[in-house]
């Protein structure tokens, strides 16, 4: 089955050749781990441990009795050295639990390995997914147990796995599809079972044809592997659904409104891994790449590992670093501290050398209309930005500002280098804050 496409989008340089042929390696155990109590969409966790406590690998160390939340766990055994505020990828100071590993990697005694998910009910599986702290690994880190629990009135008929990995530079999902296809397929089957659907689809861009062929070898007749045109932001949930099923998620709606649940291939693999090992989500795959590192890598890394350890594993800086991103260049965030740790939503670390980083002074809009042409949501970015700057939030909301998926296509294409997305983000936050009053 060949996928359709969607209106808009851009074709930035892919830059995947830097790391796409590098197999996933495991990062050595760091001398400290910082586990944030908030690294998912939803309510932050409360610590369940205190300073000087001994913790085991896989032991729950933070939780919150809120529906939209996900607990956190110790990635290895060791001593809790500190509980306090640490610099977070968002730029904020967030409560974190610092663990000093003891090198023993002792697993929590209550963890039961090798669970047969087919002997469990859908509700029991949802509970286990929740207790394992599994969230979406594509970036948003939305708790998976919530995503697979749609209201009864929402009739789900299809589960889609996102294997597009449309963000430039990032290749960890590609390597996962090549190296662990059986885990991805098993995770998809678990999701299909939980949701009671008979149709599963994995969408992969056509710049990863070898991954398509590998996945096809493990898929049966109820699972389709769909090849999609390479275009950014193909990995957006709404555009994946449009490209594969030709269904449009309504304004302000969710995929469940058109009978679909979308998850990342990494999330599916994490679910399967949990039922094979009993371990919660304590590590994830990360691409460490960019022209600013000597030896780009795809690595499996413990959550809480300081980013400097990943950069050292990739051969260190190549020249003077100019910018370091968590995520890719289109939607990633720049970090300011090399001790900031990897969180559940970190899919990549991209390093640009100083000579590759340019700073532009925006000039007035030339009314070229390019931002309208590329916006995959059919919005008017330049008008929305102007409304926000003038405080016209009602007009911005009426024009659909909350439908913006923050893909950055408008910023990428703008010849005047105007910070359209930044203004739109401010406007979205202000509109939502106004709604809460």
Coordinates of C-alpha atoms in Angstrom, one line a residue:
X1 CA 0.0 0.0 0.0
X2 CA 1.4 3.4 -1.0
X3 CA 0.5 6.4 1.1
X4 CA -1.1 9.6 0.0
X5 CA 0.2 13.0 1.0
X6 CA -1.0 16.2 2.6
X7 CA -1.1 19.9 1.5
X8 CA 1.9 22.0 2.5
X9 CA 5.1 20.9 4.2
X10 CA 8.7 21.5 3.4
X11 CA 11.8 19.5 2.3
X12 CA 14.7 20.6 4.5
X13 CA 18.1 18.9 4.0
X14 CA 17.8 15.5 5.6
X15 CA 21.3 15.1 7.0
X16 CA 20.6 11.5 8.0
X17 CA 23.7 10.2 6.2
X18 CA 25.7 11.3 9.3
X19 CA 24.3 8.6 11.5
X20 CA 21.9 6.3 9.6
X21 CA 24.5 3.5 9.0
X22 CA 25.7 3.4 12.6
X23 CA 24.1 0.5 14.6
X24 CA 22.7 1.2 18.1
X25 CA 25.3 1.0 20.8
X26 CA 24.9 1.1 24.6
X27 CA 26.3 4.0 26.5
X28 CA 28.5 3.1 29.5
X29 CA 27.0 3.7 33.0
X30 CA 27.5 7.3 34.0
X31 CA 28.7 8.4 37.4
X32 CA 25.4 10.2 38.1
X33 CA 21.8 10.1 36.9
X34 CA 19.3 12.9 37.3
X35 CA 15.7 11.7 37.0
X36 CA 13.2 14.6 36.6
X37 CA 9.8 14.3 38.3
X38 CA 8.3 15.9 35.3
X39 CA 9.3 14.5 31.9
X40 CA 5.9 13.8 30.3
X41 CA 2.7 15.6 29.3
X42 CA 0.6 15.9 32.5
X43 CA 1.0 16.2 36.2
X44 CA 4.5 16.1 37.7
X45 CA 5.4 13.3 40.0
X46 CA 6.0 13.4 43.8
X47 CA 9.2 11.8 45.0
X48 CA 8.7 8.4 46.7
X49 CA 12.3 8.2 48.0
X50 CA 14.5 10.4 50.1
X51 CA 18.2 11.3 50.2
X52 CA 20.5 8.4 51.2
X53 CA 17.9 5.8 50.2
X54 CA 19.2 2.8 48.3
X55 CA 17.3 2.2 45.1
X56 CA 17.2 -0.8 42.8
X57 CA 17.1 -0.9 39.0
X58 CA 13.4 -0.5 37.9
X59 CA 12.2 0.6 41.4
X60 CA 9.5 3.3 41.2
X61 CA 10.9 6.5 42.7
X62 CA 8.2 9.0 41.8
X63 CA 4.4 8.9 41.1
X64 CA 1.3 11.1 41.1
X65 CA -2.3 9.9 41.6
X66 CA -3.4 11.8 38.5
X67 CA -4.9 10.2 35.4
X68 CA -2.6 12.1 33.0
X69 CA 0.8 11.3 34.4
X70 CA 3.5 8.6 34.3
X71 CA 5.7 7.4 37.1
X72 CA 9.5 7.5 37.1
X73 CA 11.9 4.7 38.0
X74 CA 15.5 4.2 39.0
X75 CA 17.5 3.3 35.8
X76 CA 20.1 1.4 37.8
X77 CA 20.8 0.6 41.5
X78 CA 22.6 3.1 43.7
X79 CA 22.2 5.8 46.3
X80 CA 19.9 8.8 46.2
X81 CA 22.4 11.7 46.6
X82 CA 20.1 14.7 46.2
X83 CA 16.6 15.8 45.6
X84 CA 16.3 19.3 44.3
X85 CA 16.0 21.7 41.3
X86 CA 18.0 21.0 38.2
X87 CA 18.2 22.7 34.8
X88 CA 15.6 21.1 32.5
X89 CA 15.6 21.0 28.6
X90 CA 12.7 23.5 28.7
X91 CA 14.9 26.0 30.3
X92 CA 13.1 25.8 33.6
X93 CA 14.4 24.5 36.9
X94 CA 12.6 21.3 37.7
X95 CA 12.6 18.9 40.7
X96 CA 14.9 16.0 40.0
X97 CA 16.2 12.9 41.9
X98 CA 20.0 12.4 41.6
X99 CA 21.2 8.9 41.9
X100 CA 24.8 7.7 42.3
X101 CA 25.1 4.3 40.6
X102 CA 26.9 1.6 42.6
X103 CA 27.8 -0.4 39.5
X104 CA 25.9 -3.5 40.6
X105 CA 22.8 -2.9 38.4
X106 CA 20.6 -4.9 40.9
X107 CA 17.1 -5.3 39.7
X108 CA 14.2 -4.5 42.0
X109 CA 13.1 -7.9 43.6
X110 CA 9.4 -7.3 42.9
X111 CA 9.9 -7.1 39.1
X112 CA 8.6 -10.2 37.3
X113 CA 10.3 -10.9 34.0
X114 CA 8.8 -12.4 30.8
X115 CA 5.1 -11.7 31.1
X116 CA 2.8 -13.3 28.6
X117 CA 0.5 -10.4 27.6
X118 CA -1.9 -12.7 25.9
X119 CA -3.0 -14.0 29.3
X120 CA -3.9 -10.5 30.5
X121 CA -7.0 -8.5 29.9
X122 CA -6.8 -5.1 28.1
X123 CA -7.4 -3.3 31.4
X124 CA -4.5 -5.3 33.0
X125 CA -2.2 -4.4 30.1
X126 CA -3.2 -0.7 30.4
X127 CA -2.4 -0.8 34.1
X128 CA 1.0 -2.4 33.4
X129 CA 1.8 0.2 30.7
X130 CA 0.9 3.0 33.2
X131 CA 3.0 1.4 36.0
X132 CA 5.9 1.0 33.7
X133 CA 5.9 4.8 33.0
X134 CA 5.7 4.3 29.3
X135 CA 5.0 7.5 27.3
X136 CA 5.2 8.5 23.7
X137 CA 8.8 8.4 22.6
X138 CA 8.4 10.5 19.5
X139 CA 8.8 13.7 21.4
X140 CA 5.6 14.8 23.1
X141 CA 5.9 12.1 25.8
X142 CA 2.1 11.8 26.3
X143 CA 1.3 8.9 28.7
X144 CA 0.5 5.8 26.6
X145 CA -2.0 4.4 29.0
X146 CA -4.2 7.5 28.4
X147 CA -3.8 7.3 24.7
X148 CA -5.0 3.7 24.5
X149 CA -8.0 4.4 26.8
X150 CA -10.4 6.4 24.5
X151 CA -14.0 7.0 25.8
X152 CA -16.5 4.2 24.9
X153 CA -18.2 6.5 22.4
X154 CA -15.0 6.7 20.3
X155 CA -15.0 3.7 18.1
X156 CA -11.3 2.9 17.2
X157 CA -10.7 0.8 14.1
X158 CA -7.0 1.3 13.3
X159 CA -3.8 1.6 15.1
X160 CA -1.0 3.5 13.3
X161 CA 2.7 3.4 14.2
X162 CA 4.7 6.4 13.2
X163 CA 8.0 5.3 11.6
X164 CA 8.3 8.4 9.4
X165 CA 11.0 10.1 11.4
X166 CA 10.7 13.2 9.3
X167 CA 12.8 15.4 11.5
X168 CA 16.2 16.1 9.8
X169 CA 19.4 14.5 11.3
X170 CA 17.5 11.9 13.5
X171 CA 17.9 8.2 12.7
X172 CA 17.2 6.3 15.9
X173 CA 13.7 5.2 14.8
X174 CA 15.3 4.0 11.5
X175 CA 17.9 2.0 13.3
X176 CA 15.2 0.5 15.6
X177 CA 13.2 -0.6 12.6
X178 CA 16.2 -2.3 11.1
X179 CA 17.5 -3.9 14.3
X180 CA 14.4 -4.6 16.4
X181 CA 11.5 -5.1 14.0
X182 CA 10.1 -8.0 16.0
X183 CA 9.7 -5.8 19.0
X184 CA 7.9 -3.1 17.0
X185 CA 5.5 -5.6 15.5
X186 CA 4.9 -7.3 18.9
X187 CA 4.2 -3.9 20.5
X188 CA 1.8 -3.0 17.7
X189 CA 0.0 -6.3 18.3
X190 CA -0.3 -5.5 22.0
X191 CA -1.8 -2.1 21.2
X192 CA -4.2 -3.7 18.7
X193 CA -5.3 -6.2 21.4
X194 CA -5.8 -3.5 24.0
X195 CA -7.9 -1.4 21.7
X196 CA -9.8 -4.3 20.2
X197 CA -8.9 -3.5 16.6
X198 CA -8.0 -5.8 13.7
X199 CA -6.1 -3.3 11.6
X200 CA -2.5 -2.1 12.3
X201 CA -0.4 0.1 10.0
X202 CA 3.2 1.3 10.1
X203 CA 3.9 4.4 8.1
X204 CA 7.5 4.8 6.9
X205 CA 8.9 7.5 4.6
X206 CA 10.3 6.3 1.2
X207 CA 13.8 7.4 2.2
X208 CA 13.9 4.3 4.4
X209 CA 13.0 1.6 2.0
X210 CA 15.2 -1.0 3.6
X211 CA 13.4 -0.6 6.9
X212 CA 10.1 -1.1 5.0
X213 CA 11.4 -4.4 3.6
X214 CA 12.6 -5.6 7.0
X215 CA 9.3 -4.8 8.7
X216 CA 7.3 -6.6 6.0
X217 CA 9.2 -9.8 6.8
X218 CA 7.7 -9.7 10.3
X219 CA 4.2 -8.5 9.5
X220 CA 1.2 -10.7 8.9
X221 CA -1.9 -10.0 6.8
X222 CA -3.5 -7.8 9.5
X223 CA -0.5 -5.4 9.6
X224 CA 0.3 -3.2 6.6
X225 CA 3.6 -1.4 6.0
X226 CA 2.8 1.8 4.1
X227 CA 5.5 3.8 2.2
X228 CA 5.0 7.5 2.5
X229 CA 6.4 10.4 0.4
X230 CA 9.4 12.0 2.2
X231 CA 8.1 15.4 3.4
X232 CA 8.2 17.3 6.7
X233 CA 6.1 17.1 8.9
X234 CA 5.0 13.7 7.7
X235 CA 5.4 12.3 11.3
X236 CA 2.6 14.6 12.7
X237 CA -0.3 12.5 13.9
X238 CA -2.9 14.4 11.9
X239 CA -0.9 14.3 8.7
X240 CA 0.0 10.6 9.1
X241 CA -3.7 9.9 9.3
X242 CA -4.4 12.0 6.3
X243 CA -1.6 10.5 4.2
X244 CA -2.5 6.9 5.1
X245 CA -6.2 6.8 5.6
X246 CA -7.3 10.0 3.9
X247 CA -9.2 11.0 7.1
X248 CA -9.1 14.5 8.5
X249 CA -8.9 15.1 12.2
X250 CA -11.4 18.0 12.9
X251 CA -10.2 21.4 14.2
X252 CA -9.6 21.0 17.9
X253 CA -10.0 17.3 17.6
X254 CA -7.9 14.2 18.3
X255 CA -7.1 11.1 16.2
X256 CA -9.6 9.1 18.2
X257 CA -12.3 11.4 16.7
X258 CA -11.7 9.7 13.3
X259 CA -11.3 6.2 14.8
X260 CA -7.5 6.1 15.0
X261 CA -4.8 5.8 17.7
X262 CA -1.2 6.8 16.7
X263 CA 1.9 5.7 18.5
X264 CA 5.6 5.9 17.7
X265 CA 7.6 2.8 16.7
X266 CA 9.8 3.4 19.7
X267 CA 6.9 3.4 22.0
X268 CA 5.6 0.1 20.6
X269 CA 9.1 -1.4 21.0
X270 CA 9.2 -0.2 24.6
X271 CA 5.8 -1.8 25.4
X272 CA 7.0 -5.2 24.0
X273 CA 10.3 -4.8 25.9
X274 CA 8.4 -4.3 29.1
X275 CA 6.4 -7.5 28.7
X276 CA 9.6 -9.4 27.8
X277 CA 11.8 -8.2 30.7
X278 CA 9.4 -6.8 33.3
X279 CA 11.4 -3.6 33.4
X280 CA 9.8 -0.2 33.2
X281 CA 10.9 2.6 30.8
X282 CA 14.4 3.4 32.2
X283 CA 16.3 3.8 28.9
X284 CA 15.6 5.0 25.4
X285 CA 17.3 5.3 22.0
X286 CA 18.9 8.6 21.1
X287 CA 20.7 9.9 18.0
X288 CA 23.8 11.9 18.8
X289 CA 24.7 13.8 15.6
X290 CA 25.5 17.0 13.8
X291 CA 28.5 18.5 12.2
X292 CA 29.7 19.5 15.7
X293 CA 30.6 16.0 16.9
X294 CA 33.4 13.8 15.7
X295 CA 31.7 10.5 15.5
X296 CA 27.8 10.6 15.3
X297 CA 26.1 7.7 17.0
X298 CA 22.8 6.0 17.7
X299 CA 22.8 5.0 21.3
X300 CA 20.6 3.3 24.0
X301 CA 21.0 5.5 27.0
X302 CA 19.7 5.4 30.6
X303 CA 17.2 8.1 31.2
X304 CA 18.8 10.7 33.5
X305 CA 22.2 10.6 31.8
X306 CA 23.9 14.0 31.4
X307 CA 24.1 15.1 27.8
X308 CA 27.9 15.6 28.0
X309 CA 28.2 11.8 28.4
X310 CA 26.5 11.3 25.1
X311 CA 28.7 13.9 23.4
X312 CA 31.9 12.2 24.8
X313 CA 30.6 8.9 23.5
X314 CA 30.3 10.5 20.0
X315 CA 34.0 11.5 20.1
X316 CA 33.5 14.8 21.7
X317 CA 33.0 18.2 20.1
X318 CA 34.4 18.8 16.6
X319 CA 35.6 22.4 16.9
X320 CA 33.8 24.9 19.1
X321 CA 30.1 24.1 19.6
X322 CA 27.7 26.9 18.6
X323 CA 24.3 25.3 19.5
X324 CA 23.1 22.0 21.0
X325 CA 19.6 20.9 20.5
X326 CA 17.5 18.3 22.2
X327 CA 15.5 16.9 19.3
X328 CA 15.9 17.9 15.7
X329 CA 16.5 21.3 14.0
X330 CA 12.8 21.9 13.2
X331 CA 11.2 21.3 16.5
X332 CA 14.0 20.8 18.9
X333 CA 15.0 23.1 21.8
X334 CA 18.4 24.6 22.4
X335 CA 20.0 23.7 25.8
X336 CA 22.4 25.8 27.8
X337 CA 24.0 23.4 30.2
X338 CA 26.0 20.2 29.4
X339 CA 24.8 18.6 32.6
X340 CA 21.1 18.6 31.5
X341 CA 20.0 15.0 31.4
X342 CA 18.2 12.9 28.8
X343 CA 14.5 12.6 29.5
X344 CA 11.9 10.3 28.2
X345 CA 11.1 12.6 25.2
X346 CA 14.7 13.1 24.0
X347 CA 15.0 11.5 20.6
X348 CA 18.1 13.2 19.5
X349 CA 21.0 15.5 20.5
X350 CA 22.2 17.6 17.5
X351 CA 25.3 19.6 17.8
X352 CA 26.1 22.5 15.4
X353 CA 29.6 24.0 15.3
X354 CA 30.0 27.7 15.8
X355 CA 30.6 28.4 12.2
X356 CA 27.3 26.7 11.2
X357 CA 25.2 28.9 13.5
X358 CA 23.9 32.1 12.0
X359 CA 21.9 34.7 13.7
X360 CA 19.5 36.8 11.6
X361 CA 17.8 40.1 12.3
X362 CA 14.2 39.8 11.0
X363 CA 13.1 42.3 8.4
X364 CA 9.5 43.3 7.6
X365 CA 7.2 40.8 5.9
X366 CA 7.4 40.9 2.1
X367 CA 4.0 39.4 1.7
X368 CA 5.3 36.5 -0.4
X369 CA 2.7 34.1 1.0
X370 CA 5.2 31.2 1.3
X371 CA 4.3 30.6 4.9
X372 CA 0.7 30.0 3.9
X373 CA 1.8 27.6 1.1
X374 CA 3.8 25.4 3.4
X375 CA 1.6 25.4 6.6
X376 CA 0.4 21.8 6.8
X377 CA -2.6 23.0 8.9
X378 CA -3.7 25.5 6.3
X379 CA -3.3 28.4 8.7
X380 CA -2.1 32.0 8.1
X381 CA 1.1 32.2 10.2
X382 CA 2.1 35.8 9.4
X383 CA -1.4 37.0 10.3
X384 CA -1.5 35.0 13.5
X385 CA 1.9 36.3 14.6
X386 CA 0.7 39.9 13.9
X387 CA -2.5 39.4 15.9
X388 CA -0.5 38.0 18.9
X389 CA 2.0 41.0 18.8
X390 CA -0.9 43.4 18.9
X391 CA -2.7 41.4 21.7
X392 CA -5.6 40.4 19.5
X393 CA -6.1 37.0 21.1
X394 CA -9.8 36.7 20.2
X395 CA -9.0 37.2 16.5
X396 CA -6.0 34.8 16.7
X397 CA -8.2 32.1 18.2
X398 CA -10.9 32.6 15.6
X399 CA -8.2 32.2 12.9
X400 CA -7.3 28.8 14.4
X401 CA -4.1 29.5 16.4
X402 CA -4.7 26.5 18.6
X403 CA -4.6 24.2 15.5
X404 CA -0.9 25.0 15.0
X405 CA 1.2 21.9 15.5
X406 CA 4.4 24.0 15.9
X407 CA 6.3 22.2 13.2
X408 CA 8.3 25.3 12.2
X409 CA 7.7 25.1 8.5
X410 CA 6.7 28.8 8.4
X411 CA 10.0 29.8 10.1
X412 CA 12.0 27.6 7.8
X413 CA 10.5 29.1 4.6
X414 CA 10.3 32.7 5.6
X415 CA 12.7 34.9 3.5
X416 CA 12.5 37.7 6.0
X417 CA 13.6 35.4 8.9
X418 CA 10.6 36.4 11.0
X419 CA 10.1 34.4 14.2
X420 CA 6.5 33.4 13.3
X421 CA 6.4 30.2 15.3
X422 CA 7.8 31.9 18.4
X423 CA 5.0 34.5 18.3
X424 CA 2.4 31.8 17.7
X425 CA 3.6 29.7 20.6
X426 CA 3.3 32.8 22.9
X427 CA -0.2 33.3 21.5
X428 CA -1.3 29.7 22.1
X429 CA -0.1 29.9 25.7
X430 CA -1.9 33.2 26.2
X431 CA -5.2 31.9 24.7
X432 CA -5.1 28.7 26.9
X433 CA -4.2 30.8 30.0
X434 CA -7.2 33.0 29.2
X435 CA -9.5 30.0 28.9
X436 CA -8.4 28.7 32.3
X437 CA -9.5 31.9 34.0

